[in-house]
Coordinates of C-alpha atoms (C1' of nucleotides) in Angstrom, one line a residue:
Chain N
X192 CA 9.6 264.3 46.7
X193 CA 12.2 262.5 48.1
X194 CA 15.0 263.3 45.7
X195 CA 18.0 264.7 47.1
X196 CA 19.9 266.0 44.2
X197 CA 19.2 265.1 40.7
X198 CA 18.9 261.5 39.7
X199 CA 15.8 260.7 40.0
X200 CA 15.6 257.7 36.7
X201 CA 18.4 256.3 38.8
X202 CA 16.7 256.4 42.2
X203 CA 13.7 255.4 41.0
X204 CA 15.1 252.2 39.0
X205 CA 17.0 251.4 42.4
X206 CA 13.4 251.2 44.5
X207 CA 12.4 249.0 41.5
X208 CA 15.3 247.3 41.8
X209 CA 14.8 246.7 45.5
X210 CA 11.5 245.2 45.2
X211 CA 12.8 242.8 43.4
X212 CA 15.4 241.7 45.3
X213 CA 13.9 241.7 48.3
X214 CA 10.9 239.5 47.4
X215 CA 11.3 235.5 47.8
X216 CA 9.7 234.7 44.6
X217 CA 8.9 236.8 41.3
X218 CA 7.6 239.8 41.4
X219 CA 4.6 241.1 38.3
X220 CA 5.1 244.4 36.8
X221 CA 1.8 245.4 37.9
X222 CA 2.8 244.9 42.0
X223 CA 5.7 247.2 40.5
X224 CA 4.5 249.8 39.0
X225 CA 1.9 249.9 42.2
X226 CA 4.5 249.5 44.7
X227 CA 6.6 251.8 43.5
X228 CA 3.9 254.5 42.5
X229 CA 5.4 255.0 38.8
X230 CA 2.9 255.4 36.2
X231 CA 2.9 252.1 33.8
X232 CA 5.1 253.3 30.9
X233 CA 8.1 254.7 33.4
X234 CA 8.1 251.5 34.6
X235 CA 8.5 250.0 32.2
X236 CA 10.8 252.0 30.4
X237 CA 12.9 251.7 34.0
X238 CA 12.5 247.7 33.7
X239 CA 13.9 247.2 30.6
X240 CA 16.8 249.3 31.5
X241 CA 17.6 247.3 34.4
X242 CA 17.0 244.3 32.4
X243 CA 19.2 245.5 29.4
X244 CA 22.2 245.8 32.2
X245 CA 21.6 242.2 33.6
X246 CA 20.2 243.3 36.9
X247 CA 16.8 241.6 36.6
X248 CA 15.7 239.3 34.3
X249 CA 11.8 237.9 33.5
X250 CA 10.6 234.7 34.2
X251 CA 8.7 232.7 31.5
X252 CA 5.5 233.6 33.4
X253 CA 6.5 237.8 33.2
X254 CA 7.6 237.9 36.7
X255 CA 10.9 239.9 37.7
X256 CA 13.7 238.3 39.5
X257 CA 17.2 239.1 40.5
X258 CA 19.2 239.0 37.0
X259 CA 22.9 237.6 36.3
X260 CA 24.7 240.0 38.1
X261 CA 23.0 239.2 41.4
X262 CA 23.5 235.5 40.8
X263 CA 27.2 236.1 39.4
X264 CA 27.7 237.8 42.7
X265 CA 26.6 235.3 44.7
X266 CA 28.1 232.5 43.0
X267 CA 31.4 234.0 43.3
X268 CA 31.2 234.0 47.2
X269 CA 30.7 237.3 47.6
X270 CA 29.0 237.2 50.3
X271 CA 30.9 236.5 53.2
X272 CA 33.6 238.8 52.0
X273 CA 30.5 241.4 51.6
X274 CA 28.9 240.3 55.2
X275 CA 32.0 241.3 56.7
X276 CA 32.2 244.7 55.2
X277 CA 28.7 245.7 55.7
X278 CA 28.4 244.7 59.4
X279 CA 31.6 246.6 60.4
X280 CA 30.0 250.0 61.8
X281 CA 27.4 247.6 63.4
X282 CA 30.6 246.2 64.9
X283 CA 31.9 249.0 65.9
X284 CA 29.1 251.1 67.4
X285 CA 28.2 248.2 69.8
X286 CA 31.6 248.2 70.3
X287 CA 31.6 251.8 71.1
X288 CA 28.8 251.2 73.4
X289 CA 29.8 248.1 75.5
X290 CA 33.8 248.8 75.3
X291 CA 33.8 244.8 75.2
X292 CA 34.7 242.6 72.7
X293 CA 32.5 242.0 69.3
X294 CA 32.6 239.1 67.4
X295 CA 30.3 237.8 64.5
X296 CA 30.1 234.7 63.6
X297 CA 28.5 232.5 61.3
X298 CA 28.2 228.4 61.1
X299 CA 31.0 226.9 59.4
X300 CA 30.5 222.7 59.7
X301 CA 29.2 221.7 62.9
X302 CA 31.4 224.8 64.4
X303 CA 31.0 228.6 65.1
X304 CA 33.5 230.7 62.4
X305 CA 34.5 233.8 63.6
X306 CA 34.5 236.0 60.9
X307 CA 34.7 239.7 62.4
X308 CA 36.0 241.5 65.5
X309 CA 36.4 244.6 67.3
X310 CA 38.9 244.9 69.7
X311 CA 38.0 245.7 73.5
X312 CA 39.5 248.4 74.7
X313 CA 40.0 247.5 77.9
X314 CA 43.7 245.9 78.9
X315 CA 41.8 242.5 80.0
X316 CA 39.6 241.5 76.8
X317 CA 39.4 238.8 74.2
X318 CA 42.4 238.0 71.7
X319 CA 42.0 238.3 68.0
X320 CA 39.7 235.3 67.5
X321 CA 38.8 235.5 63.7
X322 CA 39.3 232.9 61.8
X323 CA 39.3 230.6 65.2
X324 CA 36.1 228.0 65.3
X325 CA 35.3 226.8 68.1
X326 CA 31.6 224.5 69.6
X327 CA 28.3 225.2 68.6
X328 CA 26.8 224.4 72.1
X329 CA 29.3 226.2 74.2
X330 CA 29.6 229.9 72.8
X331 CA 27.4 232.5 72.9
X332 CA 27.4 232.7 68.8
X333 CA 26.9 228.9 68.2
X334 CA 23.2 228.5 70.9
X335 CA 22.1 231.4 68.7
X336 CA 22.9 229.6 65.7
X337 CA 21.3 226.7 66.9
X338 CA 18.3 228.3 68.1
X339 CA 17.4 229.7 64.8
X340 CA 18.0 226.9 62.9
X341 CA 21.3 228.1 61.2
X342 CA 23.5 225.4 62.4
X343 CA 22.7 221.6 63.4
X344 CA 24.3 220.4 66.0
X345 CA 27.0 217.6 64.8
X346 CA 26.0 213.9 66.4
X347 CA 28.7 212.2 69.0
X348 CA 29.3 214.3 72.1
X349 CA 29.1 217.5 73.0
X350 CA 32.7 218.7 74.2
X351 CA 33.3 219.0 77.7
X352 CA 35.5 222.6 78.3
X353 CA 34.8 223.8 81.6
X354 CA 33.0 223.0 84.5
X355 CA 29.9 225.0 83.9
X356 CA 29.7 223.9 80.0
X357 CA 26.2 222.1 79.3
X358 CA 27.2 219.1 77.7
X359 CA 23.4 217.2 77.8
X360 CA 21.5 217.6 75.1
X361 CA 17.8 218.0 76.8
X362 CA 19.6 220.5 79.1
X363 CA 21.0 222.3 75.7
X364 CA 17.6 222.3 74.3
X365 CA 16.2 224.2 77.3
X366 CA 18.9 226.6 77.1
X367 CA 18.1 227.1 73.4
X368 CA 14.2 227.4 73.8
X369 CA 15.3 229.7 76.8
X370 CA 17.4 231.7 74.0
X371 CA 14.7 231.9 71.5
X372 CA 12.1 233.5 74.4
X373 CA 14.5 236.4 75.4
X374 CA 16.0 237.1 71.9
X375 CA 19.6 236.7 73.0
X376 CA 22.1 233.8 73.8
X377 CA 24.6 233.8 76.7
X378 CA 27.5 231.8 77.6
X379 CA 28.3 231.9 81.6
X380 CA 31.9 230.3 81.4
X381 CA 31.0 227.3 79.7
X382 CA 33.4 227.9 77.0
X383 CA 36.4 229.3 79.2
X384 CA 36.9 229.7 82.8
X385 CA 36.1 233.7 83.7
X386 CA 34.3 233.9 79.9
X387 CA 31.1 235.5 79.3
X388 CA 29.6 236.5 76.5
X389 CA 25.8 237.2 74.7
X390 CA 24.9 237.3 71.5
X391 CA 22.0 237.9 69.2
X392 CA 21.0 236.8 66.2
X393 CA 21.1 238.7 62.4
X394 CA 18.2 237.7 60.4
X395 CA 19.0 237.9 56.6
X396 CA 16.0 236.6 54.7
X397 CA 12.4 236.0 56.0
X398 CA 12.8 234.4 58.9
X399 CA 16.3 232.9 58.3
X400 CA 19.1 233.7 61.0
X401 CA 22.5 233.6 58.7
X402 CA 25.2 234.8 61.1
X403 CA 24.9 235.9 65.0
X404 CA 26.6 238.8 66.8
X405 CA 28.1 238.7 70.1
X406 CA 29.9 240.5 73.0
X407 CA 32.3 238.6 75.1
X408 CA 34.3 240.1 78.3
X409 CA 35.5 238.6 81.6
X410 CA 32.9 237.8 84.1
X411 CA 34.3 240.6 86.6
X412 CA 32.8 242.8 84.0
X413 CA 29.8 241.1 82.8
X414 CA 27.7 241.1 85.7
X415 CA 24.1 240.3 85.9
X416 CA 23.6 244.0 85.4
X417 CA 25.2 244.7 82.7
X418 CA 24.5 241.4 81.2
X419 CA 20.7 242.8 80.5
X420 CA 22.0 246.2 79.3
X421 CA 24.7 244.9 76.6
X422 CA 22.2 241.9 75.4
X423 CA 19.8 245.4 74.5
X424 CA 22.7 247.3 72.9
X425 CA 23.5 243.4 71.0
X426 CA 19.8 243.3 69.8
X427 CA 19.7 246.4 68.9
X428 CA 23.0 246.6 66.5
X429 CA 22.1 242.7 65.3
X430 CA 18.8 244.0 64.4
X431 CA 20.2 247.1 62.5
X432 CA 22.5 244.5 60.5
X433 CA 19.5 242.7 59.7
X434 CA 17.8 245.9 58.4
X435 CA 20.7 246.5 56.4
X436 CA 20.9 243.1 54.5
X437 CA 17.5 243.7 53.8
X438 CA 15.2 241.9 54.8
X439 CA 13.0 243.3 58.1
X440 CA 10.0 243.3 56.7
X441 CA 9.6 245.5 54.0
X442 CA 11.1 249.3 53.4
X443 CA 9.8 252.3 51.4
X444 CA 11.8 255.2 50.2
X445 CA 12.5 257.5 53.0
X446 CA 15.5 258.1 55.0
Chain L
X290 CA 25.6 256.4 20.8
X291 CA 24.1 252.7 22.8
X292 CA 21.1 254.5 24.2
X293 CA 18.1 251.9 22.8
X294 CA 15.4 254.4 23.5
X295 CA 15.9 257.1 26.4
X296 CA 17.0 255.9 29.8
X297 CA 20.9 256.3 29.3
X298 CA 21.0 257.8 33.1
X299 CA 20.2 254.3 33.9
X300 CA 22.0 252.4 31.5
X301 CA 25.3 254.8 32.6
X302 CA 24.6 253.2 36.5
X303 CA 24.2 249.2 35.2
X304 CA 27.6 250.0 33.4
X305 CA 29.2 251.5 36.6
X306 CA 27.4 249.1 38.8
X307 CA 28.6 246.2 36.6
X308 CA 32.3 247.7 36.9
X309 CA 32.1 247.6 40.7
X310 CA 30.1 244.1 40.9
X311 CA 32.7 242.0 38.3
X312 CA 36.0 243.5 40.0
X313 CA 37.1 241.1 42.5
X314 CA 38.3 244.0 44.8
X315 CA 37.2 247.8 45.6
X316 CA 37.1 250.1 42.5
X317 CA 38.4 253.5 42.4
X318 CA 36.2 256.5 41.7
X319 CA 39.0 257.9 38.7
X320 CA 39.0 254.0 37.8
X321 CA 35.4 253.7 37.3
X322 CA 35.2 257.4 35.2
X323 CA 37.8 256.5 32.8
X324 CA 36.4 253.0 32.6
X325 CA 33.1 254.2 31.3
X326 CA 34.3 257.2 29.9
X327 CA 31.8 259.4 31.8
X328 CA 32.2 262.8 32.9
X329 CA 33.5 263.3 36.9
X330 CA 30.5 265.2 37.7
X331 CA 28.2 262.6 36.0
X332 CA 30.2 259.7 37.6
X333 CA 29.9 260.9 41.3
X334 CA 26.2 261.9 40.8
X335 CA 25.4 258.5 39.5
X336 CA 27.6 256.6 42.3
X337 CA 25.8 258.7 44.9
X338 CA 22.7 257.8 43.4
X339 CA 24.0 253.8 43.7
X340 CA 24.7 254.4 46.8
X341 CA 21.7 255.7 48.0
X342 CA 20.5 252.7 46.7
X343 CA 22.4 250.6 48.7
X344 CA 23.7 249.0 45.2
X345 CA 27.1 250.1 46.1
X346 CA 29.1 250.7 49.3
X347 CA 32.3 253.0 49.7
X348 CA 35.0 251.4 51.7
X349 CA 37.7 253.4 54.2
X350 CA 40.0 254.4 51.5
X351 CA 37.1 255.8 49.1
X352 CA 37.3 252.4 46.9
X353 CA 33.9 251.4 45.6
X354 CA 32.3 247.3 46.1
X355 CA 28.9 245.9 45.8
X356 CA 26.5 247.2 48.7
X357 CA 24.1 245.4 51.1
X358 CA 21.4 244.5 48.2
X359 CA 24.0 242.2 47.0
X360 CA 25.2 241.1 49.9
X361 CA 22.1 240.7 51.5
X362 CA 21.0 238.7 48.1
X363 CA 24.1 236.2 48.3
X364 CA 23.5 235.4 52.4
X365 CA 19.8 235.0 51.6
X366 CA 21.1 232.1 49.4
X367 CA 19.2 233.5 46.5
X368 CA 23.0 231.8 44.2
X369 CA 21.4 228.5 44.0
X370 CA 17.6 229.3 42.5
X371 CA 19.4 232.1 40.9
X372 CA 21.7 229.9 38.8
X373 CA 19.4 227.3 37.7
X374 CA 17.1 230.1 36.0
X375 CA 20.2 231.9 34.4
X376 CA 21.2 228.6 33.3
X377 CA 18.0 227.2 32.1
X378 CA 18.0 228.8 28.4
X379 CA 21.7 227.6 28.0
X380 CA 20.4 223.9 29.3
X381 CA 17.8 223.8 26.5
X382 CA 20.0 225.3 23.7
X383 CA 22.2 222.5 24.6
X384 CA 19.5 220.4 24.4
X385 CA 17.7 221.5 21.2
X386 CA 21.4 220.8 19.8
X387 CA 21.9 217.0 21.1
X388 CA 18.6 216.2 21.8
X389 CA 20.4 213.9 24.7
X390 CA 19.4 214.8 28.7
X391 CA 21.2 217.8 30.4
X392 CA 22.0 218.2 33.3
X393 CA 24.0 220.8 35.8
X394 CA 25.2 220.0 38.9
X395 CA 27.1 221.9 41.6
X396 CA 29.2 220.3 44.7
X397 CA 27.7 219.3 47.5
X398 CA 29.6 217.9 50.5
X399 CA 31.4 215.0 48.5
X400 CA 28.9 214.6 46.0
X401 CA 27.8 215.8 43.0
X402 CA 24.1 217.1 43.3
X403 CA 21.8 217.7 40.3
X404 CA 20.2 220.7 40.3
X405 CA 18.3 221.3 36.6
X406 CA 17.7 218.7 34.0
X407 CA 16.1 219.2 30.4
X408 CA 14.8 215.9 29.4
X409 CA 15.5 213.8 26.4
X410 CA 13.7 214.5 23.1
X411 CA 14.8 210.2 22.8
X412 CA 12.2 207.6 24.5
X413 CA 15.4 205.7 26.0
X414 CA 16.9 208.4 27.8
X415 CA 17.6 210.1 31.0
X416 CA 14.9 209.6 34.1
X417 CA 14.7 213.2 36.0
X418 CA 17.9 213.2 38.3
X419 CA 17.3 216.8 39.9
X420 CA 18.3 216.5 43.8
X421 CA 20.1 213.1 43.4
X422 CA 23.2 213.1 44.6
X423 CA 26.0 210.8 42.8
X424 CA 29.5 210.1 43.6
X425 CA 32.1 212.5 42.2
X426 CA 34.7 210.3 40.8
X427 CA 32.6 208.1 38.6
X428 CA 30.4 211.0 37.3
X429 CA 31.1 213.4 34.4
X430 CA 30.5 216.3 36.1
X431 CA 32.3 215.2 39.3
X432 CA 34.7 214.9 37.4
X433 CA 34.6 218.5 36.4
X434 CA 34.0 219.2 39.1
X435 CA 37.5 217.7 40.6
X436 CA 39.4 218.3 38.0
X437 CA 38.7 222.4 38.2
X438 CA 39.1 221.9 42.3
X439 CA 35.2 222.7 42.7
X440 CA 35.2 219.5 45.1
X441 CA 37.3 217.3 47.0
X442 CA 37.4 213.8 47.2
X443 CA 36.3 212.6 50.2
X444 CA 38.5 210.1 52.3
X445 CA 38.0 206.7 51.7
X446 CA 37.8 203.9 49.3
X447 CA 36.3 205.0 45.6
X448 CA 32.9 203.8 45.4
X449 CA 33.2 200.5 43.0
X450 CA 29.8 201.1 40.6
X451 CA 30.6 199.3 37.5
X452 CA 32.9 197.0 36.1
X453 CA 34.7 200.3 34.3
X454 CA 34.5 202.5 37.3
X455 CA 37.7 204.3 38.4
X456 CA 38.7 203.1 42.0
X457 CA 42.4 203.9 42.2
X458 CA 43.4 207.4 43.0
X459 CA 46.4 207.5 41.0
X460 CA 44.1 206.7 37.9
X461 CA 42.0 208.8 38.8
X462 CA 44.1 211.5 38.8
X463 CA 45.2 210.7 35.7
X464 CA 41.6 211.0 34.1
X465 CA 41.5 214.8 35.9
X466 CA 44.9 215.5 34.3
X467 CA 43.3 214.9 31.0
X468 CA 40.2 216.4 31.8
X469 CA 42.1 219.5 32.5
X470 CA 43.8 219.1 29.1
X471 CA 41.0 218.8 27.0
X472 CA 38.8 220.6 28.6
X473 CA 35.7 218.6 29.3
X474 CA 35.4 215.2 31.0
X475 CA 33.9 211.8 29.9
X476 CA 31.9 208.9 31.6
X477 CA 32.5 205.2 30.0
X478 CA 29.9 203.4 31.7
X479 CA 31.5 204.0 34.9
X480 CA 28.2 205.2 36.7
X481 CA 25.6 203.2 34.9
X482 CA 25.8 200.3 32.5
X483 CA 25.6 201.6 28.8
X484 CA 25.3 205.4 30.4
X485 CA 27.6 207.5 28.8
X486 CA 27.9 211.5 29.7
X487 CA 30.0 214.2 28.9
X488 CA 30.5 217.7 31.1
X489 CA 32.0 220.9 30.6
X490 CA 33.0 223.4 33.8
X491 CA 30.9 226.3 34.3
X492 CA 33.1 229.2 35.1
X493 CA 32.2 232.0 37.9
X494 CA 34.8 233.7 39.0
X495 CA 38.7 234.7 37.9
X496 CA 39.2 231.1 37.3
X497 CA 36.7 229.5 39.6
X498 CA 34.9 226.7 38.7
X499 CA 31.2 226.4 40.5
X500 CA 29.3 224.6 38.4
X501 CA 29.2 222.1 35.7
X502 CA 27.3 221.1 32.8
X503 CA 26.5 217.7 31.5
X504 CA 25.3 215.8 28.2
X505 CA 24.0 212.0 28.8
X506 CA 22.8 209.3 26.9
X507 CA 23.2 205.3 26.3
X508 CA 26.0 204.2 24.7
X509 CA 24.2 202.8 21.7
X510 CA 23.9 207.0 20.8
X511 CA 26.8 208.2 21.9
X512 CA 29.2 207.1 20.2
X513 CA 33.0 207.8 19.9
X514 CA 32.6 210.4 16.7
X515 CA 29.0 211.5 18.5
X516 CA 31.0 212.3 21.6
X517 CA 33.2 214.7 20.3
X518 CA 30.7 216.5 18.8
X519 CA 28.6 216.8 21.5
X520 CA 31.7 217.7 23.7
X521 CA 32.4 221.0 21.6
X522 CA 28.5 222.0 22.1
X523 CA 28.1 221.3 25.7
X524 CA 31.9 223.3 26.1
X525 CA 30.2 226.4 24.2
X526 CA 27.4 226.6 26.7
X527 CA 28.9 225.7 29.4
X528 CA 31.1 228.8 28.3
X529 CA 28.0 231.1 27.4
X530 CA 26.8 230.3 30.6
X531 CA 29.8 231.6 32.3
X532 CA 29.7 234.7 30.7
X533 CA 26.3 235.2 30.9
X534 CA 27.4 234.9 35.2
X535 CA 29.6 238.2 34.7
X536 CA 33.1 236.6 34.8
X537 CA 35.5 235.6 31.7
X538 CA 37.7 238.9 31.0
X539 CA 35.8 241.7 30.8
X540 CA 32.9 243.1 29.0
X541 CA 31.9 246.9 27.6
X542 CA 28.5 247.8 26.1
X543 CA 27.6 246.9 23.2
X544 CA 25.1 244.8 21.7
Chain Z
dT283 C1' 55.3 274.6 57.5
dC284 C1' 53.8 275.6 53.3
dG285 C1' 52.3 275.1 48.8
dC286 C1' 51.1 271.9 45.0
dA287 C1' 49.0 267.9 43.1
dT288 C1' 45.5 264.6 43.2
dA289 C1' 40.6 263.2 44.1
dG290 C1' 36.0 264.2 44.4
dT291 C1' 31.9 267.3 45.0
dT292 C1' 28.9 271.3 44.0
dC293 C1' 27.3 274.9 40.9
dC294 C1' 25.0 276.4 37.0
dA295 C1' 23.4 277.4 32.3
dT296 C1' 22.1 274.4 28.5
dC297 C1' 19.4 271.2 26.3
dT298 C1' 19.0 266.3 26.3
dT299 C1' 16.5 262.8 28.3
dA300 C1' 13.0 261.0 31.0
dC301 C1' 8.2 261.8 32.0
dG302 C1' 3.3 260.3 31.8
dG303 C1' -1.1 260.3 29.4
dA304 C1' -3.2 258.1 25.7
dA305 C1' -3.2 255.2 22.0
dC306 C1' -1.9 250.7 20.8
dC307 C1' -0.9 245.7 20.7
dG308 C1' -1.1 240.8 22.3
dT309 C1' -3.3 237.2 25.1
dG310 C1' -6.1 234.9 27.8
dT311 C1' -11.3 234.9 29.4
dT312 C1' -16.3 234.5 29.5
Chain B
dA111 C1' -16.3 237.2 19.1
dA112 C1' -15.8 240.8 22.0
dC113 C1' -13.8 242.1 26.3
dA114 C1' -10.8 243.0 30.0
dC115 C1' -6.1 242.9 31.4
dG116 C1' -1.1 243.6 31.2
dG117 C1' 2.3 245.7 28.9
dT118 C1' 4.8 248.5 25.2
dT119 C1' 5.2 252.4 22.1
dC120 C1' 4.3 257.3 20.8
dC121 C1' 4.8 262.0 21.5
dG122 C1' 4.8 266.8 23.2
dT123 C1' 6.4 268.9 27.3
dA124 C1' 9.4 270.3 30.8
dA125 C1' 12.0 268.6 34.3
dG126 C1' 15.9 266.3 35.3
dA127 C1' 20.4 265.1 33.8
dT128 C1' 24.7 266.8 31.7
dG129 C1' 29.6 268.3 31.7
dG130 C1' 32.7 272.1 32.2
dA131 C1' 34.5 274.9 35.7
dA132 C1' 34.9 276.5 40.1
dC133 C1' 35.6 274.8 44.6
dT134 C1' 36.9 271.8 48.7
dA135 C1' 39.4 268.2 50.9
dT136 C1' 43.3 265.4 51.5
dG137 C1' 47.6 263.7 51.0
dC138 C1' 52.6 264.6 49.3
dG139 C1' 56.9 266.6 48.7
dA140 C1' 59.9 270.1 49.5

DNA sequence: TCGCATAGTTCCATCTTACGGAACCGTGTT
DNA sequence: AACACGGTTCCGTAAGATGGAACTATGCGA
């Protein structure tokens, strides 16, 4: 059995608990108590528990959803407070790994919002960039967002920065097509002279890409070479971010 | 004791989770034990168990916040289909009590936007408004909505509607002043010709306002007396609704 | 540098509490 | 009307949860 030291009601209410969450629309009791393996009256016993402290609530149809305390949470705009905390080791392993840069980033009107950063530890890296927006079409962050469809870009346009920056729109829409086929987005000094920078994206629903995650450093660094290796290390942590919001495709219990 | 019938291990987690999930910042171990009044050993069994979960997440200095099920919840955007089902029971007690048309509505980039409705038990009544967007400052619930600072006011000139609408700033303000004082705001045929609506703020958060929550009807019903009556019932679920989201001061078990 | 206090985890004997099978209820179906 | 299906309640059993105390870790003051 997979419990590690006694709790087991607990445990098991949380896997309930997890179903629920985790699926789109309602979930019956029956798909539950299946799912979960429980035999019908532990589950229900389990249910009404959960329900009693507001953490899932019935549809007029019997299906289980989310309950007030999820919604409450959400409502109060916990989640970008919470994004920030949970991706943190992400940040900081790829950070480990690439010594560069790490920002995530999420689409704040028509611009990228830096909301997170590690540090390089190299002399020569980025400056402390959260809070800063800056355009969709010429960072690393913002194609990803485009890309996936978390961002639009705004009409009029697009910002001229350096001589490299793509500032047609059929030419943009290459590059983003070109970013959906590899996985990863990269910015070749089109932001900032010497600037490079790739990024990937964090999936936080079905197929929905909520926030990107990128590694920037100066193009003395970020060669071709390395370019490949750190967009893997990027995938890889953005993926593990994703996993950890919840929503790969589905888990079981099992660590 | 508040054990209903035999699953207090869980009921002790909802209570803890519910401690960590309403405080606005991290939660101390010690704070969360005397706070439910649970033993030390029980308390850090249970918050491991949470944890596990991924129901709660321990932060650098030890302190205790909601974990990536939450978090993952909120970016997934489940807040909006979330709130209209926690809100649709307190929408149709309203409605069972003024038999007028009900409706909620949220912020959405300068407007107000509709998002549930419970018809009118009335043959002249409300048509279904769900995803209509109207302006803020002639609106009942915009002006909730303003007065609370759940939306600003977009630049420009104040959409002229009727020959009551409010199109001066300074007035306007002045309405908001008083909707702050009495704590609910009023339409005169400022929208509509002969619509009349009244809208309570739906609190969701320290002293957030997200949401609001509107009575509407011709003016042939609702008159002056009518209004205030209806005021005071749309106020009291507009309130329970707020609570029932987690947030006015705080809440223990009991039933 | 060394205790001491504070904070949290692990242990363990006790027994309460959760377990699951079966009986039972309520509803929608043919 | 009788049935199948989905869910809740009952109840004896024993497994899991409990809380006090012992223990470990960490920070604090002297």
């Amino acid at each position: 059995m997979t419990s590690p030291t006694g709790t087991q009601a607990v445990d098991r209410a949380a896997q309930l608990l997890r179903e629920v969450v985790h699926c789109p629309d309602a979930v019956t009791f029956t798909e539950l108590a299946t799912a979960t393996g429980l035999a019908k009256s532990t589950t229900s016993r389990l249910l009404m528990a959960l329900e009693r402290g507001g953490l899932v609530r019935r549809d007029d149809h019997g299906g289980f959803r989310p309950g007030e305390m999820f919604v409450g949470y959400a409502w109060r705009g916990g989640a970008e407070a919470g994004l920030v905390a949970v991706a943190r080791p992400f940040l900081d392993r790829l950070g480990d790994v690439t010594s560069e840069t790490i920002n995530l980033g999420v689409a704040s009107n028509g611009m990228v919002e830096q909301i997170a950063q590690v540090e390089s530890t190299y002399l020569i890296g980025g400056t402390n960039w959260v809070g800063l927006s800056v355009p969709l079409h010429c960072a690393a962050l913002g194609k990803v967002l485009l890309a996936y469809g978390a961002a639009q870009l705004p009409p009029g346009r697009l910002e001229h920065r350096t001589a490299r920056t793509i500032t047609g729109r059929a030419a943009l829409q290459s590059d983003l097509a070109e970013v959906r086929r590899r996985g990863y987005a990269v910015t070749d000094e089109e932001l900032e002279p010497g600037l490079i920078a790739v990024a990937a994206p964090v999936y936080s629903g079905g197929a929905a890409v909520m926030a990107a995650l990128s590694v920037s450093g100066p193009a003395s660094r970020l060669t071709r070479d390395r370019i490949q290796h750190v967009a893997a290390a990027c995938i890889a942590q953005a993926n593990a971010l994703s996993a950890a919001l919840g929503y790969p495709p589905q888990r079981e219990g099992a660590a």
